[in-house]
Tab-separated table of C-alpha atoms in Angstrom:
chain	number	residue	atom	x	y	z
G	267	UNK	CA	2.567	-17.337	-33.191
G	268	UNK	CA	1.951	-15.847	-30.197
G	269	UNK	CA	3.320	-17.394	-26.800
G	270	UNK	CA	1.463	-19.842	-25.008
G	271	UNK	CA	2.490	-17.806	-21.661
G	272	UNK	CA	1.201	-14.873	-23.328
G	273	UNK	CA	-1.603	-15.883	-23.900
G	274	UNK	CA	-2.431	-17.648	-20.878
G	275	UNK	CA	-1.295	-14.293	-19.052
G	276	UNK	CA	-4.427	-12.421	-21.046
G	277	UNK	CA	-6.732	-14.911	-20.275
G	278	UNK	CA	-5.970	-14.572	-16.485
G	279	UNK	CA	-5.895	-10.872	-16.998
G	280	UNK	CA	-9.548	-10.592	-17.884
G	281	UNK	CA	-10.878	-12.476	-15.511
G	282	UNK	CA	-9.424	-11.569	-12.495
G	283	UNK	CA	-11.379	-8.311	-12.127
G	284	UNK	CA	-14.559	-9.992	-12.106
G	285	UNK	CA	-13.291	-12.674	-10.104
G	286	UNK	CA	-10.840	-11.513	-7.218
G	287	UNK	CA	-10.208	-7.978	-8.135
G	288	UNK	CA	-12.349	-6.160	-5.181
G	289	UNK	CA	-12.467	-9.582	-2.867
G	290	UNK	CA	-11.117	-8.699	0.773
G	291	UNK	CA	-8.709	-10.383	2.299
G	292	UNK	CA	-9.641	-13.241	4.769
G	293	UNK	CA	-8.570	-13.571	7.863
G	294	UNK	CA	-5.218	-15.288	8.866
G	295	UNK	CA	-7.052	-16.756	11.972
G	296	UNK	CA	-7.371	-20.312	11.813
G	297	UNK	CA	-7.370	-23.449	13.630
G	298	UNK	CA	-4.451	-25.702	11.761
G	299	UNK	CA	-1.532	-23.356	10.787
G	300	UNK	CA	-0.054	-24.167	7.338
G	301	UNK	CA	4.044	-23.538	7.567
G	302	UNK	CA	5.307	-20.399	5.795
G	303	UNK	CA	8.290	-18.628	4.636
G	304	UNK	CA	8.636	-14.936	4.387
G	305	UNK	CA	11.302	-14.640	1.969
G	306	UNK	CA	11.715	-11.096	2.440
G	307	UNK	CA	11.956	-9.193	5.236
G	308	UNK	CA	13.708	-5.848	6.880
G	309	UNK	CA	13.393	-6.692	10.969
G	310	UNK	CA	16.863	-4.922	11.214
G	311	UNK	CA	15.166	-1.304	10.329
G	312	UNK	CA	14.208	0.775	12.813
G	313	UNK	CA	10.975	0.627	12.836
G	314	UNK	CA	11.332	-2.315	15.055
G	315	UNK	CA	13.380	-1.333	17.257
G	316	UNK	CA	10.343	-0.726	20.079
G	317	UNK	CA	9.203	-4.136	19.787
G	318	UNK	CA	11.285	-6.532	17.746
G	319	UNK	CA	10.940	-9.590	19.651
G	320	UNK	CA	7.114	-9.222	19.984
G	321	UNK	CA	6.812	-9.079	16.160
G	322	UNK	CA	9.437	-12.432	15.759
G	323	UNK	CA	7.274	-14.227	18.427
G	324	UNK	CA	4.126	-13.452	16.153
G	325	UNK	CA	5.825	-14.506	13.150
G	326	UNK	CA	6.377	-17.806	15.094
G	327	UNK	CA	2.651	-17.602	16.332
G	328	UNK	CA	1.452	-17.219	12.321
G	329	UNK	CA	3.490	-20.074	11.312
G	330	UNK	CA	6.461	-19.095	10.271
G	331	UNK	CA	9.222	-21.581	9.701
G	332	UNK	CA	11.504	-19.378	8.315
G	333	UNK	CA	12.413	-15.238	7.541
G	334	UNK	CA	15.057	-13.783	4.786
G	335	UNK	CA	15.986	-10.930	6.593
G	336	UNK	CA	17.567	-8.866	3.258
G	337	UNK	CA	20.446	-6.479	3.951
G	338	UNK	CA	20.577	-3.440	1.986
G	339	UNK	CA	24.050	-1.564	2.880
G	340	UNK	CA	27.366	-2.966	5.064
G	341	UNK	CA	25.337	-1.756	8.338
G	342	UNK	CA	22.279	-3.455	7.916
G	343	UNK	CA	23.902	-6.726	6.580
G	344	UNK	CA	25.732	-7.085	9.572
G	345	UNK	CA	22.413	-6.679	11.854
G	346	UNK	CA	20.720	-9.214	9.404
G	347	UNK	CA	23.228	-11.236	10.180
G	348	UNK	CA	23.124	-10.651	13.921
G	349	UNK	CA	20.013	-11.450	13.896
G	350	UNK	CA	20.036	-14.952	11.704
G	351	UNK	CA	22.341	-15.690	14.813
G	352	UNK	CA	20.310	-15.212	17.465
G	353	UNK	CA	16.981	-16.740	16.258
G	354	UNK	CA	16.564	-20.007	14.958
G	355	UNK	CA	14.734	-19.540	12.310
G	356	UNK	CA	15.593	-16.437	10.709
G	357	UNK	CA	18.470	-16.403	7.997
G	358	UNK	CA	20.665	-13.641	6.411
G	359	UNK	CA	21.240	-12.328	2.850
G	360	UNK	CA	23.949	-9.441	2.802
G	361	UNK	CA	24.538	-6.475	0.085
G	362	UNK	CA	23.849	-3.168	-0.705
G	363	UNK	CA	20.655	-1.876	-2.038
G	364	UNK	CA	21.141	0.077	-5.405
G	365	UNK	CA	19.945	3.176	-3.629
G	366	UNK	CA	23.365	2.785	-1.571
G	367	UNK	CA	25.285	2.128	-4.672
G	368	UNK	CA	27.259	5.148	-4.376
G	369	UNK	CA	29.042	2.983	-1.178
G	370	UNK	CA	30.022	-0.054	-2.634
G	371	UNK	CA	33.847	0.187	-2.720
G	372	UNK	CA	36.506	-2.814	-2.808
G	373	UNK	CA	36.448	-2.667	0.868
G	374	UNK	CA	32.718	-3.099	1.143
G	375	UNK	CA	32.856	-5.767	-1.103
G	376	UNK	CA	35.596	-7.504	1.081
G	377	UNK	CA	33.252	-6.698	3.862
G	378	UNK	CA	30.164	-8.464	2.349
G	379	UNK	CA	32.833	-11.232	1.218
G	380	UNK	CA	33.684	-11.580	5.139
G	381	UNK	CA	29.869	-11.724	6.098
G	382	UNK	CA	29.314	-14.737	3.516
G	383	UNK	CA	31.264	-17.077	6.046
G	384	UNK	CA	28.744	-17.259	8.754
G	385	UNK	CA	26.797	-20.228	7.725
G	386	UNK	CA	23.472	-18.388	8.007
G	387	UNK	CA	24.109	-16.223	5.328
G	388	UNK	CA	22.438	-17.683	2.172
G	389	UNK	CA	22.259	-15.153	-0.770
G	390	UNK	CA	23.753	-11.663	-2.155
G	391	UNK	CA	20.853	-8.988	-1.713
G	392	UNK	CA	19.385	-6.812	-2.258
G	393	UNK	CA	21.003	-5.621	-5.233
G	394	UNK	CA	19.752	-4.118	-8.282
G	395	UNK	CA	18.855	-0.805	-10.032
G	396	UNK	CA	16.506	2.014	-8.972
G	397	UNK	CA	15.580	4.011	-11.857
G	398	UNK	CA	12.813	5.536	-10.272
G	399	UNK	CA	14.062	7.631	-7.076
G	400	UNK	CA	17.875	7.754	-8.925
G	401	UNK	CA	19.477	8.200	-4.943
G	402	UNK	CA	22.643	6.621	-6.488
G	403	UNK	CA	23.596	7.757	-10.260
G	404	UNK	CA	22.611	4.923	-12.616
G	405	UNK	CA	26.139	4.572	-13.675
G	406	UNK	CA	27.135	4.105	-10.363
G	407	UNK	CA	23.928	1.693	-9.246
G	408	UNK	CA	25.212	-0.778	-12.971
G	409	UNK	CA	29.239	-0.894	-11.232
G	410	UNK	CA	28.089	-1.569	-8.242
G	411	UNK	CA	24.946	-4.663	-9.194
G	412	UNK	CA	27.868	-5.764	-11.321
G	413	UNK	CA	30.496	-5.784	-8.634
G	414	UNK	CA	27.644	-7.728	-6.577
G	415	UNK	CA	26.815	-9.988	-9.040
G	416	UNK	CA	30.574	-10.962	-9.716
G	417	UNK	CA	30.723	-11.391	-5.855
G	418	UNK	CA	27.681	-14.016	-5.851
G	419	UNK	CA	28.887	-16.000	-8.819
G	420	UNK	CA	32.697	-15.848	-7.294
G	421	UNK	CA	31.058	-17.120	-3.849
G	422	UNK	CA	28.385	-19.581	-5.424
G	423	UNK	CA	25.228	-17.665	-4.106
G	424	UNK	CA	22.072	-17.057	-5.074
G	425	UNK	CA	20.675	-13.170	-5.625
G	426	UNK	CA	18.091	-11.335	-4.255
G	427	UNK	CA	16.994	-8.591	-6.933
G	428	UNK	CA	15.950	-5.206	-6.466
G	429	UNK	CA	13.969	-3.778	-10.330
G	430	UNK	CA	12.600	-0.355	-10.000
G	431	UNK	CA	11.713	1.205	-13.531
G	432	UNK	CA	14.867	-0.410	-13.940
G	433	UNK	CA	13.634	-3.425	-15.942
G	434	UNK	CA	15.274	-3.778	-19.439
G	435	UNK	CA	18.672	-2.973	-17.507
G	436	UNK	CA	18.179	-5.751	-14.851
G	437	UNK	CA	17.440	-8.290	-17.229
G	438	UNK	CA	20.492	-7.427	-19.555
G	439	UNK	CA	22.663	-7.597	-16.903
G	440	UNK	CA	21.295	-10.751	-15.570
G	441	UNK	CA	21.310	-12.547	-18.873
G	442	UNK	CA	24.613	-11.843	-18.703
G	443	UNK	CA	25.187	-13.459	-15.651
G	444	UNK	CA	23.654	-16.493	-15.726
G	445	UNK	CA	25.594	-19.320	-16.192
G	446	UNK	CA	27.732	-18.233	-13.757
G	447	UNK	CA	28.508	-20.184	-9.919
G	448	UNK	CA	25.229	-18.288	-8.811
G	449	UNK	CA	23.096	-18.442	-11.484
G	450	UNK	CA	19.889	-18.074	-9.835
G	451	UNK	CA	17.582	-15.627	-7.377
G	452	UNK	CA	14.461	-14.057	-7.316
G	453	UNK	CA	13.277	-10.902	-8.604
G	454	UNK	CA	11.632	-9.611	-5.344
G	455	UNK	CA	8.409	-7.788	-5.216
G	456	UNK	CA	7.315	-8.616	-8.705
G	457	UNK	CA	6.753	-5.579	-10.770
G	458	UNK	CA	8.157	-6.511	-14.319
G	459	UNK	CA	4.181	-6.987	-15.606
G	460	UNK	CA	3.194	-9.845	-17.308
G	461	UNK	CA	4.696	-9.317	-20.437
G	462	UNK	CA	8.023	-10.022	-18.903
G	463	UNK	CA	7.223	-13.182	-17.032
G	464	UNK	CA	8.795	-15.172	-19.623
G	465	UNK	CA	11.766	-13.468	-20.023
G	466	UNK	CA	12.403	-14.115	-16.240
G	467	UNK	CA	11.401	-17.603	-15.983
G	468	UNK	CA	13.454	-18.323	-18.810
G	469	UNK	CA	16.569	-16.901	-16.945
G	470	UNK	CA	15.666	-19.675	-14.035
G	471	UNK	CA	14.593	-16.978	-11.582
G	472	UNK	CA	12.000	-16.901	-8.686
G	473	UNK	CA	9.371	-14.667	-8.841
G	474	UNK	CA	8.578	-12.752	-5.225
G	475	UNK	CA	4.818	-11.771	-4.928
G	476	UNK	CA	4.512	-9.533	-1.987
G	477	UNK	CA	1.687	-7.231	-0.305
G	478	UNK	CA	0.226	-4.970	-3.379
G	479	UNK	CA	-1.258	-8.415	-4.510
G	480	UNK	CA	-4.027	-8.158	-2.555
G	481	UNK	CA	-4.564	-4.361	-3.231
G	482	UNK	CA	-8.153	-4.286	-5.480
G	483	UNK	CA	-6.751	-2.823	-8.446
G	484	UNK	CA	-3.553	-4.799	-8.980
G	485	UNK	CA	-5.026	-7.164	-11.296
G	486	UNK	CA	-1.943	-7.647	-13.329
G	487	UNK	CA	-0.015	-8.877	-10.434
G	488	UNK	CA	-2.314	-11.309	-9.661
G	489	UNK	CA	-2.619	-11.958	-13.103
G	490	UNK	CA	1.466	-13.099	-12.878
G	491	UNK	CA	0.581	-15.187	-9.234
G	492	UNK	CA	-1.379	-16.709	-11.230
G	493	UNK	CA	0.110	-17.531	-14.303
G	494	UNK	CA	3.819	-18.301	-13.334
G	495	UNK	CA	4.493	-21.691	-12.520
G	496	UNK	CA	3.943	-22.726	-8.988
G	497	UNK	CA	7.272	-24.303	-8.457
G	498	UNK	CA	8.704	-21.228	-8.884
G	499	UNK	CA	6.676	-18.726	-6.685
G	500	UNK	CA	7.804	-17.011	-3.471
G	501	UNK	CA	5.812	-15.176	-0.632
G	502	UNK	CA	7.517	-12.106	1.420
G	503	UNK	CA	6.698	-9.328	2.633
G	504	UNK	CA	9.035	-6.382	2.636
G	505	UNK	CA	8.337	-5.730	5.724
G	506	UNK	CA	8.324	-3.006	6.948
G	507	UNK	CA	6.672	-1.916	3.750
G	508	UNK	CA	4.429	-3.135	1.202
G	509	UNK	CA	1.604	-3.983	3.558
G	510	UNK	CA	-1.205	-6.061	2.557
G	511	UNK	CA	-4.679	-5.575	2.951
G	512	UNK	CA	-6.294	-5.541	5.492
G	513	UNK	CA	-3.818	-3.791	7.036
G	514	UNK	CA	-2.482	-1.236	4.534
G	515	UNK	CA	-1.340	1.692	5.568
G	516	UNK	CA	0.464	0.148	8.725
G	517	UNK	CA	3.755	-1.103	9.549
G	518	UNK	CA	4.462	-4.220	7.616
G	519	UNK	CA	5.467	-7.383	9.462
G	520	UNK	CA	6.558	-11.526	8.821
G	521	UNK	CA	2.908	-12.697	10.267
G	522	UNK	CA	1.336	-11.059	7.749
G	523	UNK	CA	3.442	-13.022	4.574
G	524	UNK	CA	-0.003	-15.458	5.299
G	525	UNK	CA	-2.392	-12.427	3.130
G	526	UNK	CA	0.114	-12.440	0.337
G	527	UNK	CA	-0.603	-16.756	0.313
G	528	UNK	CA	-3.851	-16.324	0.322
G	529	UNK	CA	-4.184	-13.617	-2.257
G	530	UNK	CA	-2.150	-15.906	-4.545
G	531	UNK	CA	-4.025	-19.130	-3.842
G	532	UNK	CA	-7.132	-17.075	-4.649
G	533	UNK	CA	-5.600	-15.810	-8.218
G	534	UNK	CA	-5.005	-19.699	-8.637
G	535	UNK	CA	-7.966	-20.864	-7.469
G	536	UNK	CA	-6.486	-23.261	-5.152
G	537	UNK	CA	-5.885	-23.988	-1.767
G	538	UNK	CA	-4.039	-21.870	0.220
G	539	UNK	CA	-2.459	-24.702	2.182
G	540	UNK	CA	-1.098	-25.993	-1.193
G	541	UNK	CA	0.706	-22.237	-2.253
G	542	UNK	CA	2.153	-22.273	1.561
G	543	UNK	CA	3.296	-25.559	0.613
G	544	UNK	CA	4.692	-24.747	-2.623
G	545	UNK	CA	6.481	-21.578	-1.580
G	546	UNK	CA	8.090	-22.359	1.522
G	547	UNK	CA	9.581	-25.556	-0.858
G	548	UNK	CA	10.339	-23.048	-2.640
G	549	UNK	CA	12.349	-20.917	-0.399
G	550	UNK	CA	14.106	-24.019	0.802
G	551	UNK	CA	15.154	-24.896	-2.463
G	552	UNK	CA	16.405	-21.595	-3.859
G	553	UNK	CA	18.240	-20.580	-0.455
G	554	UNK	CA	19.256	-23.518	0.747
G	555	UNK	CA	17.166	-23.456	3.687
G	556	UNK	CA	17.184	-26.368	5.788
């Protein structure tokens, strides 16, 4: 018998063309400002170095009631968590990105270890495997997610999850690991397909829809927005990537985690203040977020 998420998955599949597919986005402009959390973001990188504070204030402005900024080496973990310290609002994860793997040593590890005490730091990330640039050899990207995985179960933490034509690999080692102290995270920026949603949910993991869900020909992502369940969605943006329409081809930033909602409430067909809802609950629930 075939599975009922399967199926479901399909159904959305088919229709989403002809309903959403080629839809613009709407305008984030409005008069009551639902709260959001961008679960995702990279304001350490240097591409906002000219006007950092501007683009916080506009997250603010948006209505943004919380940012993941996501380390992805020892470097830019400690600015992530520089920065969780000096704004309210923002919040740290610290690790090193699987294109970095080739740096993870025992006294990196200590490092990120160290990090973990500020009280603002509230997940191991981004870790994972890139099997699609290869900047780290893949032997060397598996020690080191393992090393970080160990790290987050030792220290009780939730992970933030990095899967790059990487997929069967991720979810082997994950399997593995749950059950652990950490036991949970979200695979960010979604791009298993649908015919792994099931194999993720049933691990307990978030999924993390980002900007290419409101690109017109990436039906099967909004085929997963809409067909995972709602309590277990998140919004982010990548930032300074991955940015939606209709501002593709620009610098990505935390104001703009509001396209991603609405994309998703559209694949739903529901409100948009309900999926801001949802996902900032969400965010608060996986991370701890107060």
């Amino acid at each position: 018998m075939k599975s009922t998420w399967l199926c479901s998955i399909k159904s959305v599949v088919k229709g989403t063309r002809s309903r959403i597919g080629l839809r613009r986005s709407q305008s984030i402009v409005k008069t009551t400002v639902t709260p959001l959390i961008d679960s995702h973001a990279h304001l350490d990188f240097q591409q906002f170095d000219a006007d950092r504070e501007a683009v916080i204030e506009r997250a603010r402005e948006a209505g943004l009631v919380a940012i993941v900024n996501i380390g992805t080496d020892l470097a830019s973990s400690r600015a992530a968590v520089a920065l969780a310290e000096k704004y309210d609002f923002i919040y740290a994860a610290v690790g090193v990105h699987p294109h970095d793997a080739k740096t993870v040593t025992p006294v990196v590890l200590e490092e990120l270890r160290a990090l973990v005490r500020h009280p603002k730091v509230l997940a191991i990330g981004e870790i994972g495997l890139d099997y699609y640039r290869d900047l780290s050899p893949r032997p060397v990207q598996r020690r080191a997610f393992a090393d970080q995985l160990a790290l987050a179960a030792e220290l009780a933490l939730p992970v933030v999850i990095h899967s790059r034509e990487a997929h069967d690999d991720v979810l082997a080692a994950l399997r593995e690991w749950v059950g652990t102290e950490g036991d949970t995270g979200v695979l960010h920026s979604y791009s298993a397909g649908p015919e792994r949603l099931e194999e993720v949910l049933a691990l307990g993991f978030f999924i993390g829809i980002s900007g290419p869900v409101t690109f017109p020909k990436a039906n099967r992502l909004r085929a997963v927005a809409a067909a995972a369940p709602l309590d277990r969605l998140l919004v982010e943006t990548d930032c300074p990537y991955l940015t939606p329409n209709p501002h593709r081809g620009r610098r990505n930033e935390p104001a703009y985690v509001r396209y991603v909602a609405q994309a998703v409430a559209r694949a739903r067909e529901m409100p948009e203040e309900a999926v801001a809802q949802a996902t900032a609950d969400n965010a608060r629930r996986l991370f701890g977020i107060p």
